Coordinates of C-alpha atoms in Angstrom, one line a residue:
Chain A
X19 CA 42.4 57.1 -2.4
X20 CA 40.1 59.9 -3.2
X21 CA 40.6 63.4 -1.7
X22 CA 37.5 62.9 0.5
X23 CA 38.9 59.8 2.0
X24 CA 42.4 61.4 2.3
X25 CA 40.9 64.4 4.3
X26 CA 38.8 61.8 6.4
X27 CA 41.8 59.7 7.3
X28 CA 44.2 62.7 7.9
X29 CA 41.8 64.3 10.3
X30 CA 40.9 61.2 12.2
X31 CA 44.6 60.3 12.4
X32 CA 45.8 63.6 13.7
X33 CA 42.8 64.5 15.9
X34 CA 41.9 61.3 17.7
X35 CA 39.9 63.1 20.5
X36 CA 37.8 65.2 18.2
X37 CA 34.5 63.7 17.0
X38 CA 34.2 64.5 13.4
X39 CA 31.1 64.1 11.3
X40 CA 31.6 63.8 7.6
X41 CA 28.8 64.3 5.2
X42 CA 28.7 64.5 1.4
X43 CA 25.8 66.2 -0.3
X44 CA 25.9 66.9 -4.1
X45 CA 29.6 66.0 -4.1
X46 CA 30.5 68.6 -1.5
X47 CA 32.2 67.3 1.6
X48 CA 31.2 68.8 4.9
X49 CA 33.1 68.2 8.1
X50 CA 31.4 69.1 11.4
X51 CA 33.2 69.1 14.8
X52 CA 33.3 70.9 18.1
X53 CA 34.0 74.7 18.1
X54 CA 36.9 74.4 20.5
X55 CA 39.1 72.7 17.9
X56 CA 38.5 75.1 15.2
X57 CA 41.9 76.8 15.2
X58 CA 44.0 73.6 15.4
X59 CA 41.9 71.9 12.6
X60 CA 42.1 74.9 10.3
X61 CA 45.9 75.2 10.9
X62 CA 46.4 71.6 10.2
X63 CA 44.3 71.7 7.0
X64 CA 46.3 74.7 5.8
X65 CA 49.7 73.5 6.7
X66 CA 49.6 69.7 5.9
X67 CA 51.6 69.4 2.7
X68 CA 49.1 66.9 1.1
X69 CA 46.1 69.1 1.8
X70 CA 47.2 72.7 1.6
X71 CA 43.9 74.5 2.0
X72 CA 45.5 77.9 1.5
X73 CA 42.4 80.0 0.4
X74 CA 39.6 80.7 2.8
X75 CA 36.8 81.5 0.4
X76 CA 34.1 82.5 2.9
X77 CA 33.1 82.4 6.5
X78 CA 29.5 82.8 7.5
X79 CA 26.9 81.6 9.9
X80 CA 23.5 80.0 9.9
X81 CA 20.8 80.9 12.3
X82 CA 18.9 77.8 13.1
X83 CA 16.4 79.7 15.1
X84 CA 14.6 77.1 17.2
X85 CA 17.5 74.6 17.6
X86 CA 19.4 74.1 20.8
X87 CA 22.8 75.1 19.2
X88 CA 21.2 78.1 17.5
X89 CA 24.1 79.0 15.3
X90 CA 26.3 77.1 12.9
X91 CA 29.6 78.8 11.8
X92 CA 30.3 77.7 8.3
X93 CA 33.8 77.9 6.6
X94 CA 34.4 77.3 2.9
X95 CA 38.1 76.6 2.2
X96 CA 39.8 75.8 -1.0
X97 CA 42.9 73.7 -1.9
X98 CA 44.5 75.0 -5.0
X99 CA 46.8 72.0 -4.9
X100 CA 44.0 69.5 -5.0
X101 CA 41.4 71.7 -6.6
X102 CA 39.0 70.8 -3.9
X103 CA 36.6 72.8 -1.7
X104 CA 35.9 71.7 1.8
X105 CA 33.2 72.9 4.1
X106 CA 33.7 73.0 7.9
X107 CA 30.8 73.5 10.4
X108 CA 31.0 74.2 14.1
X109 CA 27.9 74.7 16.2
X110 CA 27.6 77.7 18.5
X111 CA 25.1 78.1 21.3
X112 CA 23.3 81.2 21.9
X113 CA 24.2 81.2 25.5
X114 CA 27.8 80.9 24.8
X115 CA 27.9 82.8 21.5
X116 CA 31.6 82.8 20.6
X117 CA 34.2 80.8 18.7
X118 CA 37.9 81.3 18.3
X119 CA 39.0 83.4 15.3
X120 CA 41.0 81.7 12.5
X121 CA 42.5 85.1 11.3
X122 CA 45.8 83.9 12.5
X123 CA 45.5 80.9 10.0
X124 CA 44.1 83.0 7.1
X125 CA 44.4 86.7 6.9
X126 CA 41.3 87.1 4.9
X127 CA 39.2 85.6 7.9
X128 CA 39.6 89.0 9.4
X129 CA 36.8 90.7 7.3
X130 CA 34.9 87.5 7.0
X131 CA 34.5 87.1 10.7
X132 CA 33.8 90.7 11.2
X133 CA 30.9 90.4 8.8
X134 CA 29.6 87.2 10.6
X135 CA 29.8 89.1 13.8
X136 CA 28.0 92.1 12.5
X137 CA 25.2 90.1 11.0
X138 CA 24.7 87.3 13.6
X139 CA 26.4 88.6 16.7
X140 CA 28.8 85.7 17.1
X141 CA 32.0 86.9 18.8
X142 CA 35.3 85.6 17.5
X143 CA 37.7 85.2 20.4
X144 CA 41.2 86.6 20.1
X145 CA 40.2 88.6 16.9
X146 CA 42.5 91.5 16.7
X147 CA 39.9 94.1 15.3
X148 CA 36.3 92.8 16.0
X149 CA 34.4 95.8 14.7
X150 CA 31.1 95.8 12.7
X151 CA 31.5 95.5 9.0
X152 CA 28.4 97.3 7.7
X153 CA 26.2 98.5 10.4
X154 CA 27.1 101.4 12.7
X155 CA 29.1 100.5 15.8
X156 CA 26.3 101.5 18.2
X157 CA 23.6 99.6 16.3
X158 CA 22.2 97.0 18.8
X159 CA 20.8 94.3 16.5
X160 CA 22.2 91.7 14.2
X161 CA 20.2 91.9 11.0
X162 CA 20.6 88.4 9.6
X163 CA 19.3 86.8 12.8
X164 CA 15.9 85.2 12.1
X165 CA 14.2 87.3 14.8
X166 CA 15.2 90.5 13.2
X167 CA 12.2 91.7 11.0
X168 CA 12.7 92.1 7.3
X169 CA 11.5 95.7 7.3
X170 CA 13.9 96.5 10.3
X171 CA 13.0 98.1 13.6
X172 CA 11.7 101.6 13.4
X173 CA 14.0 104.1 15.2
X174 CA 16.8 101.5 15.6
X175 CA 19.0 103.4 13.2
X176 CA 19.3 107.0 14.4
X177 CA 20.0 109.8 12.0
X178 CA 23.4 111.6 12.3
X179 CA 23.4 114.6 14.7
X180 CA 23.1 118.0 13.0
Chain B
X23 CA 57.8 144.4 -0.8
X24 CA 60.7 142.1 -0.5
X25 CA 60.5 139.1 1.7
X26 CA 62.6 139.1 4.8
X27 CA 65.2 136.3 4.7
X28 CA 66.6 134.7 7.9
X29 CA 69.8 136.6 7.6
X30 CA 68.2 140.0 7.5
X31 CA 66.8 139.7 11.0
X32 CA 69.0 139.5 14.0
X33 CA 69.2 136.0 15.5
X34 CA 68.0 137.2 18.9
X35 CA 64.9 138.7 17.5
X36 CA 64.0 135.4 15.8
X37 CA 64.8 133.6 19.1
X38 CA 62.4 136.0 21.1
X39 CA 59.7 135.6 18.5
X40 CA 59.8 131.8 18.6
X41 CA 59.6 131.9 22.4
X42 CA 56.3 133.7 22.3
X43 CA 53.4 131.2 23.1
X44 CA 50.8 131.9 20.4
X45 CA 49.0 128.7 20.7
X46 CA 49.8 127.9 17.2
X47 CA 52.2 125.0 16.3
X48 CA 55.0 126.3 14.1
X49 CA 56.1 122.8 13.0
X50 CA 55.9 122.1 9.4
X51 CA 52.5 120.3 8.8
X52 CA 54.0 117.9 6.3
X53 CA 56.5 116.6 9.0
X54 CA 53.7 115.3 11.1
X55 CA 51.5 112.4 10.8
X56 CA 47.9 113.3 10.0
X57 CA 44.7 111.5 9.5
X58 CA 43.0 112.0 6.2
X59 CA 39.5 110.8 5.1
X60 CA 39.2 109.7 1.5
X61 CA 35.7 109.3 0.4
X62 CA 32.9 108.3 0.4
X63 CA 32.4 111.3 -1.8
X64 CA 36.0 111.1 -3.3
X65 CA 35.6 110.2 -7.0
X66 CA 38.5 107.7 -6.8
X67 CA 36.8 105.6 -4.1
X68 CA 34.4 104.3 -6.9
X69 CA 31.1 104.7 -5.2
X70 CA 30.8 104.6 -1.4
X71 CA 34.2 103.2 -0.1
X72 CA 35.7 105.4 2.7
X73 CA 39.4 105.1 3.4
X74 CA 40.8 106.5 6.6
X75 CA 44.5 107.2 5.9
X76 CA 47.4 107.9 8.4
X77 CA 49.8 110.0 6.5
X78 CA 53.3 111.1 7.2
X79 CA 53.7 113.9 4.7
X80 CA 52.2 112.5 1.6
X81 CA 53.4 109.0 2.4
X82 CA 50.6 106.5 3.6
X83 CA 51.6 104.9 6.8
X84 CA 48.4 102.9 7.4
X85 CA 44.9 102.8 5.9
X86 CA 41.5 101.5 7.2
X87 CA 38.9 100.8 4.6
X88 CA 35.3 101.3 5.8
X89 CA 32.3 99.9 4.0
X90 CA 28.7 100.4 5.0
X91 CA 27.1 103.3 3.1
X92 CA 25.1 101.3 0.8
X93 CA 23.9 98.2 2.7
X94 CA 20.9 97.0 1.0
X95 CA 20.5 93.8 3.0
X96 CA 20.4 91.4 -0.1
X97 CA 21.1 88.4 1.8
X98 CA 18.1 89.1 4.2
X99 CA 16.0 89.8 1.3
X100 CA 16.9 86.6 -0.5
X101 CA 15.9 84.7 2.6
X102 CA 12.5 86.2 2.3
X103 CA 11.7 85.8 -1.4
X104 CA 11.6 82.8 -3.8
X105 CA 14.5 81.8 -5.9
X106 CA 12.9 83.2 -8.9
X107 CA 12.3 86.7 -7.4
X108 CA 15.9 87.0 -6.5
X109 CA 17.2 86.9 -10.1
X110 CA 16.7 90.6 -10.6
X111 CA 18.4 91.5 -7.4
X112 CA 21.6 89.7 -8.6
X113 CA 21.9 92.3 -11.4
X114 CA 22.5 95.0 -8.7
X115 CA 25.5 93.4 -7.1
X116 CA 28.3 93.7 -9.8
X117 CA 26.4 96.2 -11.9
X118 CA 29.0 96.3 -14.5
X119 CA 28.5 92.6 -15.3
X120 CA 25.0 91.9 -14.3
X121 CA 24.5 88.9 -16.7
X122 CA 27.3 86.9 -15.0
X123 CA 25.7 87.5 -11.7
X124 CA 22.6 86.1 -13.0
X125 CA 24.4 83.1 -14.3
X126 CA 26.1 82.4 -10.9
X127 CA 22.7 82.6 -9.1
X128 CA 20.8 80.3 -11.3
X129 CA 23.7 77.7 -11.4
X130 CA 23.6 77.6 -7.7
X131 CA 19.9 77.2 -7.6
X132 CA 19.9 74.5 -10.4
X133 CA 22.4 72.6 -8.4
X134 CA 20.4 72.8 -5.3
X135 CA 17.3 71.7 -7.1
X136 CA 19.0 69.0 -9.0
X137 CA 18.3 70.2 -12.5
X138 CA 20.4 71.3 -15.5
X139 CA 19.7 73.7 -18.3
X140 CA 19.7 72.4 -21.8
X141 CA 23.1 72.7 -23.7
X142 CA 22.0 75.6 -25.9
X143 CA 21.0 77.6 -22.8
X144 CA 24.4 76.8 -21.3
X145 CA 26.2 78.0 -24.3
X146 CA 24.2 81.2 -24.3
X147 CA 25.0 81.6 -20.7
X148 CA 28.7 81.2 -21.5
X149 CA 28.6 83.7 -24.2
X150 CA 26.9 86.3 -22.1
X151 CA 29.4 85.6 -19.1
X152 CA 32.3 86.1 -21.4
X153 CA 30.8 89.3 -23.1
X154 CA 30.1 90.5 -19.6
X155 CA 33.8 90.0 -18.7
X156 CA 34.8 92.0 -21.6
X157 CA 32.3 94.8 -20.8
X158 CA 33.5 94.9 -17.1
X159 CA 37.2 94.8 -17.8
X160 CA 36.6 97.8 -20.3
X161 CA 35.3 99.8 -17.6
X162 CA 38.2 98.6 -15.3
X163 CA 40.9 99.5 -17.9
X164 CA 39.3 102.8 -18.7
X165 CA 38.6 103.8 -15.1
X166 CA 42.2 103.0 -14.2
X167 CA 43.5 105.1 -17.0
X168 CA 41.1 107.9 -15.9
X169 CA 42.4 107.6 -12.3
X170 CA 45.9 108.3 -13.4
X171 CA 44.9 111.1 -15.7
X172 CA 44.2 109.6 -19.2
X173 CA 40.7 110.5 -20.3
X174 CA 40.6 109.4 -23.9
X175 CA 41.0 105.8 -23.2
X176 CA 38.1 105.8 -20.8
X177 CA 35.9 107.3 -23.7
X178 CA 37.2 104.7 -26.0
X179 CA 36.7 101.7 -23.7
X180 CA 33.2 102.9 -23.0
X181 CA 32.5 103.2 -26.6
X182 CA 33.4 99.5 -27.0
X183 CA 31.3 98.6 -23.9
X184 CA 28.3 100.5 -25.5
X185 CA 28.3 98.0 -28.3
X186 CA 27.9 95.2 -25.9
X187 CA 25.1 97.0 -24.1
X188 CA 23.4 97.4 -27.5
X189 CA 23.5 93.6 -28.0
X190 CA 21.9 93.1 -24.6
X191 CA 19.2 95.4 -25.7
X192 CA 18.3 93.1 -28.5
X193 CA 18.9 89.9 -26.6
X194 CA 16.9 90.6 -23.5
X195 CA 15.3 94.0 -23.9
X196 CA 17.5 95.8 -21.3
X197 CA 20.9 97.4 -21.5
X198 CA 21.8 97.5 -17.9
X199 CA 19.9 95.4 -15.4
X200 CA 19.3 92.4 -17.7
X201 CA 17.7 89.7 -15.5
X202 CA 18.1 87.4 -18.5
X203 CA 18.6 84.0 -17.1
X204 CA 16.0 81.8 -15.6
X205 CA 16.1 78.7 -13.4
X206 CA 16.4 75.9 -16.0
X207 CA 17.5 78.0 -19.0
X208 CA 17.4 81.5 -20.3
X209 CA 14.5 83.9 -20.8
X210 CA 14.5 83.6 -24.6
X211 CA 16.7 82.2 -27.2
X212 CA 19.6 84.3 -28.7
X213 CA 18.1 85.6 -32.0
X214 CA 20.2 85.2 -35.1
X215 CA 20.6 89.1 -35.2
X216 CA 22.3 89.0 -31.7
X217 CA 24.6 86.3 -32.7
X218 CA 25.6 88.2 -35.8
X219 CA 26.2 91.3 -33.8
X220 CA 28.3 89.4 -31.4
X221 CA 30.3 88.0 -34.3
X222 CA 30.9 91.5 -35.6
X223 CA 31.8 92.7 -32.2
X224 CA 34.5 90.0 -31.6
X225 CA 35.9 90.5 -35.0
X226 CA 36.5 94.2 -34.5
X227 CA 37.4 94.0 -30.8
X228 CA 41.0 93.1 -30.8
X229 CA 41.9 95.9 -33.2
X230 CA 40.0 98.4 -31.1
X231 CA 41.7 97.2 -27.9
X232 CA 45.0 97.5 -29.6
X233 CA 44.1 101.1 -30.3
X234 CA 43.5 101.8 -26.6
X235 CA 46.6 99.9 -25.8
X236 CA 48.8 102.0 -28.0
X237 CA 47.7 105.0 -25.9
X238 CA 48.6 103.3 -22.7
X239 CA 51.4 100.7 -23.1
X240 CA 53.9 103.2 -24.4
X241 CA 52.7 106.1 -22.3
X242 CA 55.5 106.9 -19.7
X243 CA 53.1 108.6 -17.2
X244 CA 50.8 105.6 -17.3
X245 CA 53.5 103.1 -16.8
X246 CA 55.4 104.9 -14.2
X247 CA 52.3 105.5 -12.1
X248 CA 51.5 101.8 -12.0
X249 CA 54.7 100.0 -12.2
X250 CA 55.9 98.9 -8.9
X251 CA 52.9 100.4 -7.2
X252 CA 50.8 98.4 -4.8
X253 CA 52.8 95.1 -5.0
X254 CA 51.5 92.0 -3.4
X255 CA 53.2 88.6 -3.5
X256 CA 51.5 85.5 -4.5
X257 CA 51.4 84.0 -0.9
X258 CA 50.1 87.2 0.5
X259 CA 47.5 87.6 -2.2
X260 CA 46.1 84.0 -1.4
X261 CA 46.3 84.8 2.3
X262 CA 44.3 87.9 2.0
X263 CA 41.7 86.2 -0.2
X264 CA 42.3 88.0 -3.5
X265 CA 40.6 86.2 -6.4
X266 CA 40.2 87.1 -10.1
X267 CA 42.6 89.2 -12.1
X268 CA 43.9 90.8 -8.9
X269 CA 45.2 87.3 -7.8
X270 CA 46.4 86.3 -11.3
X271 CA 48.4 89.6 -11.5
X272 CA 50.5 88.1 -8.7
X273 CA 51.1 85.0 -10.8
X274 CA 48.7 82.6 -9.2
X275 CA 47.0 80.3 -11.8
X276 CA 43.6 80.2 -10.1
X277 CA 40.6 80.6 -12.3
X278 CA 37.4 78.7 -11.5
X279 CA 36.7 78.2 -15.2
X280 CA 39.7 75.8 -15.2
X281 CA 39.9 74.8 -11.5
X282 CA 36.3 73.9 -10.9
X283 CA 34.9 74.0 -14.4
X284 CA 31.1 74.7 -14.8
X285 CA 28.9 74.7 -17.8
X286 CA 31.1 73.7 -20.9
X287 CA 34.3 75.5 -20.1
X288 CA 36.2 72.3 -20.2
X289 CA 35.4 72.0 -24.0
X290 CA 36.9 75.5 -24.6
X291 CA 40.4 76.2 -25.6
X292 CA 41.7 79.2 -23.8
X293 CA 44.7 80.2 -21.5
X294 CA 44.6 81.5 -18.0
X295 CA 46.4 84.8 -18.1
X296 CA 48.9 85.4 -15.3
X297 CA 51.5 88.1 -14.6
X298 CA 54.1 87.6 -12.0
X299 CA 55.0 91.2 -10.9
X300 CA 51.9 91.5 -8.7
X301 CA 51.9 95.3 -9.1
X302 CA 49.1 97.6 -10.5
X303 CA 50.4 97.4 -13.9
X304 CA 50.3 93.6 -14.0
X305 CA 46.7 93.6 -12.9
X306 CA 45.9 96.0 -15.8
X307 CA 47.8 93.6 -18.2
X308 CA 45.9 90.6 -16.9
X309 CA 42.6 92.3 -17.6
X310 CA 43.6 93.5 -21.1
X311 CA 44.8 90.0 -22.1
X312 CA 41.8 88.2 -20.4
X313 CA 39.4 90.1 -22.7
X314 CA 41.5 88.6 -25.6
X315 CA 40.8 85.2 -24.1
X316 CA 37.3 85.8 -23.8
X317 CA 37.0 86.9 -27.5
X318 CA 38.6 83.4 -28.2
X319 CA 36.1 81.7 -26.1
X320 CA 33.1 83.5 -27.7
X321 CA 34.4 82.6 -31.1
X322 CA 34.4 79.0 -30.1
X323 CA 30.9 79.3 -28.6
X324 CA 29.5 80.7 -31.8
X325 CA 31.0 77.8 -33.8
X326 CA 30.0 75.0 -31.5
X327 CA 26.6 76.4 -30.2
X328 CA 24.0 73.5 -30.6
X329 CA 20.4 73.9 -31.7
X330 CA 17.7 73.0 -29.4
X331 CA 15.5 74.2 -26.5
X332 CA 16.6 77.0 -24.2
X333 CA 14.5 76.0 -21.3
X334 CA 14.3 72.8 -19.4
X335 CA 11.0 70.8 -19.7
X336 CA 10.5 70.4 -15.9
X337 CA 7.1 71.9 -15.1
X338 CA 7.4 71.7 -11.3
X339 CA 10.7 73.7 -11.3
X340 CA 10.8 75.8 -14.5
X341 CA 8.4 78.5 -15.4
X342 CA 6.2 77.7 -18.4
X343 CA 6.4 80.0 -21.5
X344 CA 4.0 83.0 -21.4
X345 CA 2.1 82.0 -24.5
X346 CA 1.3 78.6 -23.0
X347 CA 0.2 80.2 -19.7
X348 CA -2.5 82.2 -21.6
X349 CA -3.8 79.1 -23.5
X350 CA -3.4 76.1 -21.2
X351 CA -4.8 75.3 -17.7
X352 CA -1.8 73.1 -16.6
X353 CA 0.7 75.8 -17.5
X354 CA -1.3 78.4 -15.7
X355 CA -1.4 76.3 -12.5
X356 CA 2.3 75.6 -12.7
X357 CA 3.0 79.3 -13.2
X358 CA 0.9 80.1 -10.3
X359 CA 2.4 77.6 -8.0
X360 CA 6.0 78.5 -8.9
X361 CA 5.5 82.2 -8.6
X362 CA 3.6 82.0 -5.3
X363 CA 5.1 79.1 -3.5
X364 CA 8.6 78.7 -5.2
X365 CA 10.4 75.7 -6.5
X366 CA 11.0 74.1 -3.2
X367 CA 14.4 72.4 -3.7
X368 CA 15.0 69.3 -1.3
X369 CA 16.6 69.9 2.1
X370 CA 20.2 70.5 1.7
X371 CA 23.0 73.0 1.1
X372 CA 25.2 74.0 -1.8
X373 CA 28.0 76.4 -2.4
X374 CA 28.5 77.2 -6.1
X375 CA 31.0 79.8 -7.4
X376 CA 31.9 81.0 -10.9
X377 CA 34.7 83.2 -12.2
X378 CA 33.3 86.5 -12.4
X379 CA 35.1 89.5 -13.9
X380 CA 36.0 90.7 -10.4
X381 CA 36.9 87.2 -9.0
X382 CA 35.2 84.3 -7.3
X383 CA 31.4 85.0 -6.9
X384 CA 30.0 82.3 -4.8
X385 CA 26.4 81.7 -3.5
X386 CA 26.0 79.5 -0.5
X387 CA 22.4 78.3 -0.2
X388 CA 20.7 76.3 2.6
X389 CA 17.4 74.9 1.8
X390 CA 14.8 73.5 4.2
X391 CA 12.6 72.4 1.4
X392 CA 10.7 75.6 1.3
X393 CA 10.1 78.0 -1.5
X394 CA 12.8 80.5 -0.3
X395 CA 16.3 79.8 0.8
X396 CA 16.7 79.4 4.6
X397 CA 20.2 81.0 4.3
X398 CA 21.7 82.7 1.4
X399 CA 25.3 84.0 1.6
X400 CA 26.9 86.0 -1.2
X401 CA 30.7 85.6 -1.5
X402 CA 31.4 88.7 -3.3
X403 CA 34.8 89.1 -4.8
X404 CA 34.9 93.0 -4.5
X405 CA 34.5 93.0 -0.7
X406 CA 37.2 90.5 -0.2
X407 CA 39.6 92.1 -2.6
X408 CA 39.1 95.3 -0.9
X409 CA 40.7 93.8 2.3
X410 CA 44.0 93.9 0.6
X411 CA 44.0 97.7 0.3
X412 CA 45.9 98.3 3.6
X413 CA 48.6 96.0 2.5
X414 CA 48.7 97.6 -1.0
X415 CA 48.7 101.2 -0.2
X416 CA 51.3 101.1 2.8
X417 CA 54.4 103.1 2.0
X418 CA 53.0 104.7 -1.2
X419 CA 51.9 108.4 -1.9
X420 CA 48.3 109.6 -1.5
X421 CA 48.0 109.8 -5.3
X422 CA 49.1 106.2 -5.6
X423 CA 46.0 105.1 -3.6
X424 CA 43.9 106.3 -6.3
X425 CA 45.7 104.1 -8.9
X426 CA 45.7 101.1 -6.5
X427 CA 42.0 101.2 -5.9
X428 CA 41.5 101.4 -9.8
X429 CA 43.8 98.4 -10.2
X430 CA 41.8 96.1 -7.9
X431 CA 38.6 97.2 -9.6
X432 CA 36.1 97.1 -6.9
X433 CA 32.4 97.5 -7.5
X434 CA 30.7 98.8 -4.4
X435 CA 27.3 97.3 -5.0
X436 CA 28.9 93.9 -4.6
X437 CA 31.2 95.0 -1.7
X438 CA 28.4 96.4 0.3
X439 CA 25.8 93.9 -0.8

């Protein structure tokens, strides 16, 4: 059984109610599912002795701009045991722009989620310290959203008081 | 005048004196917790990192690292320019090893576009990656020594690094921001002069490194300021996302050159250096030994490097040579199309990471079939490695913070993208 099939069967077996979509592109496996299951799926992938996805490499989001589910939160996780990288994807709608944090699963998710929050404005529920990563705390915009202009918005970043 | 001692003054007078409300707190300042800002101007914060420390006396109780003084919006810019145009910007990420950033970017784009550079180009890329690793680690070692008070080693390691920069000068005409790779190959072939200079460098390098190590490895101040300082266990290091030498210093055998091999690393004989102590000294040892492994790899590359083209023959995806653009119509058209409209990879997404000197540098690219990426995410090792700082500095002295920052070797251009 290949590692792709192992992941597929393990996930289907342990989460019968969750509708997973498995896609492989350029040998990279992507699993898409509903955002409400994110924490349990991530915990399972990390703790299952056959999988052991111990390293969260990266968490980011995609702004799909015109689509109904405007954002997709993307997780890249790595299994040192199997030498395998897996991509997880959960859609987030703009009207309900939040997803549960996985910082309880991987500590490194703390900063990665803060960065995604800063850049896209997606709130990570139950995050212990959801501050902006790069931009000032009172900055109203989220720069990586597609509707934020490349040259910025004049006056949006005030100079420090003298 | 002699100083009054406590016994010289009547206890009642002292009691009365202390009862007076002066509005000044008489407690010893060092007995209280205080908040200290380190950086962004502090030299130990290597650029623009700001640390807010909560201190009890000189002991660090808590630390909050803050990024955000250099934000250049590289991901936003990448989404608004063609894949070719972004190559020079990758130089400015980890500016101590610009060439390996170039390689990481083009490998990701090539994977997305479904092309592969010719073997000679891949060998040259491997060579520049390993030489960049040496150049970057030399700064890391020298700066760490400087942080704990040893200036000579810094000068000596920079002297060695200069030799590498001189080689880059001949190879691609630039010492610092090289922009040497191209999609489908490298800008120009490695001239015999370059290969000769690389050979001379690696022959001399180990002896020169040993010279630096003589100053450090038996230096009591250097050892005692790093040993047992900033310890992180293997499990914690993985949990907090450490990669590169900082992770291998905790004994984790994770190196993308072996774990997820790219280019021709599978054909190379080298060891992954790990040390199990997980302290600042172990991280220094990993870096020093890693440069030796890089020398080993470069030696093999020079022996095995095949002859042939250094650019792929794929006119729709790869820029034609300048001489051909000036003399042939087809090439002129291709050049115009690629520069103006991009290489248009198919719809899809890719995450490609390489083992950079600082750790795992990954590019996540989403293509919608246009000339520029719809989404570009840079997984920069320095940023993620910095997240371990609160854990590393807790319980140590303020002066140890300086050594710990040096031991994880952050580059703020990359941390702050």
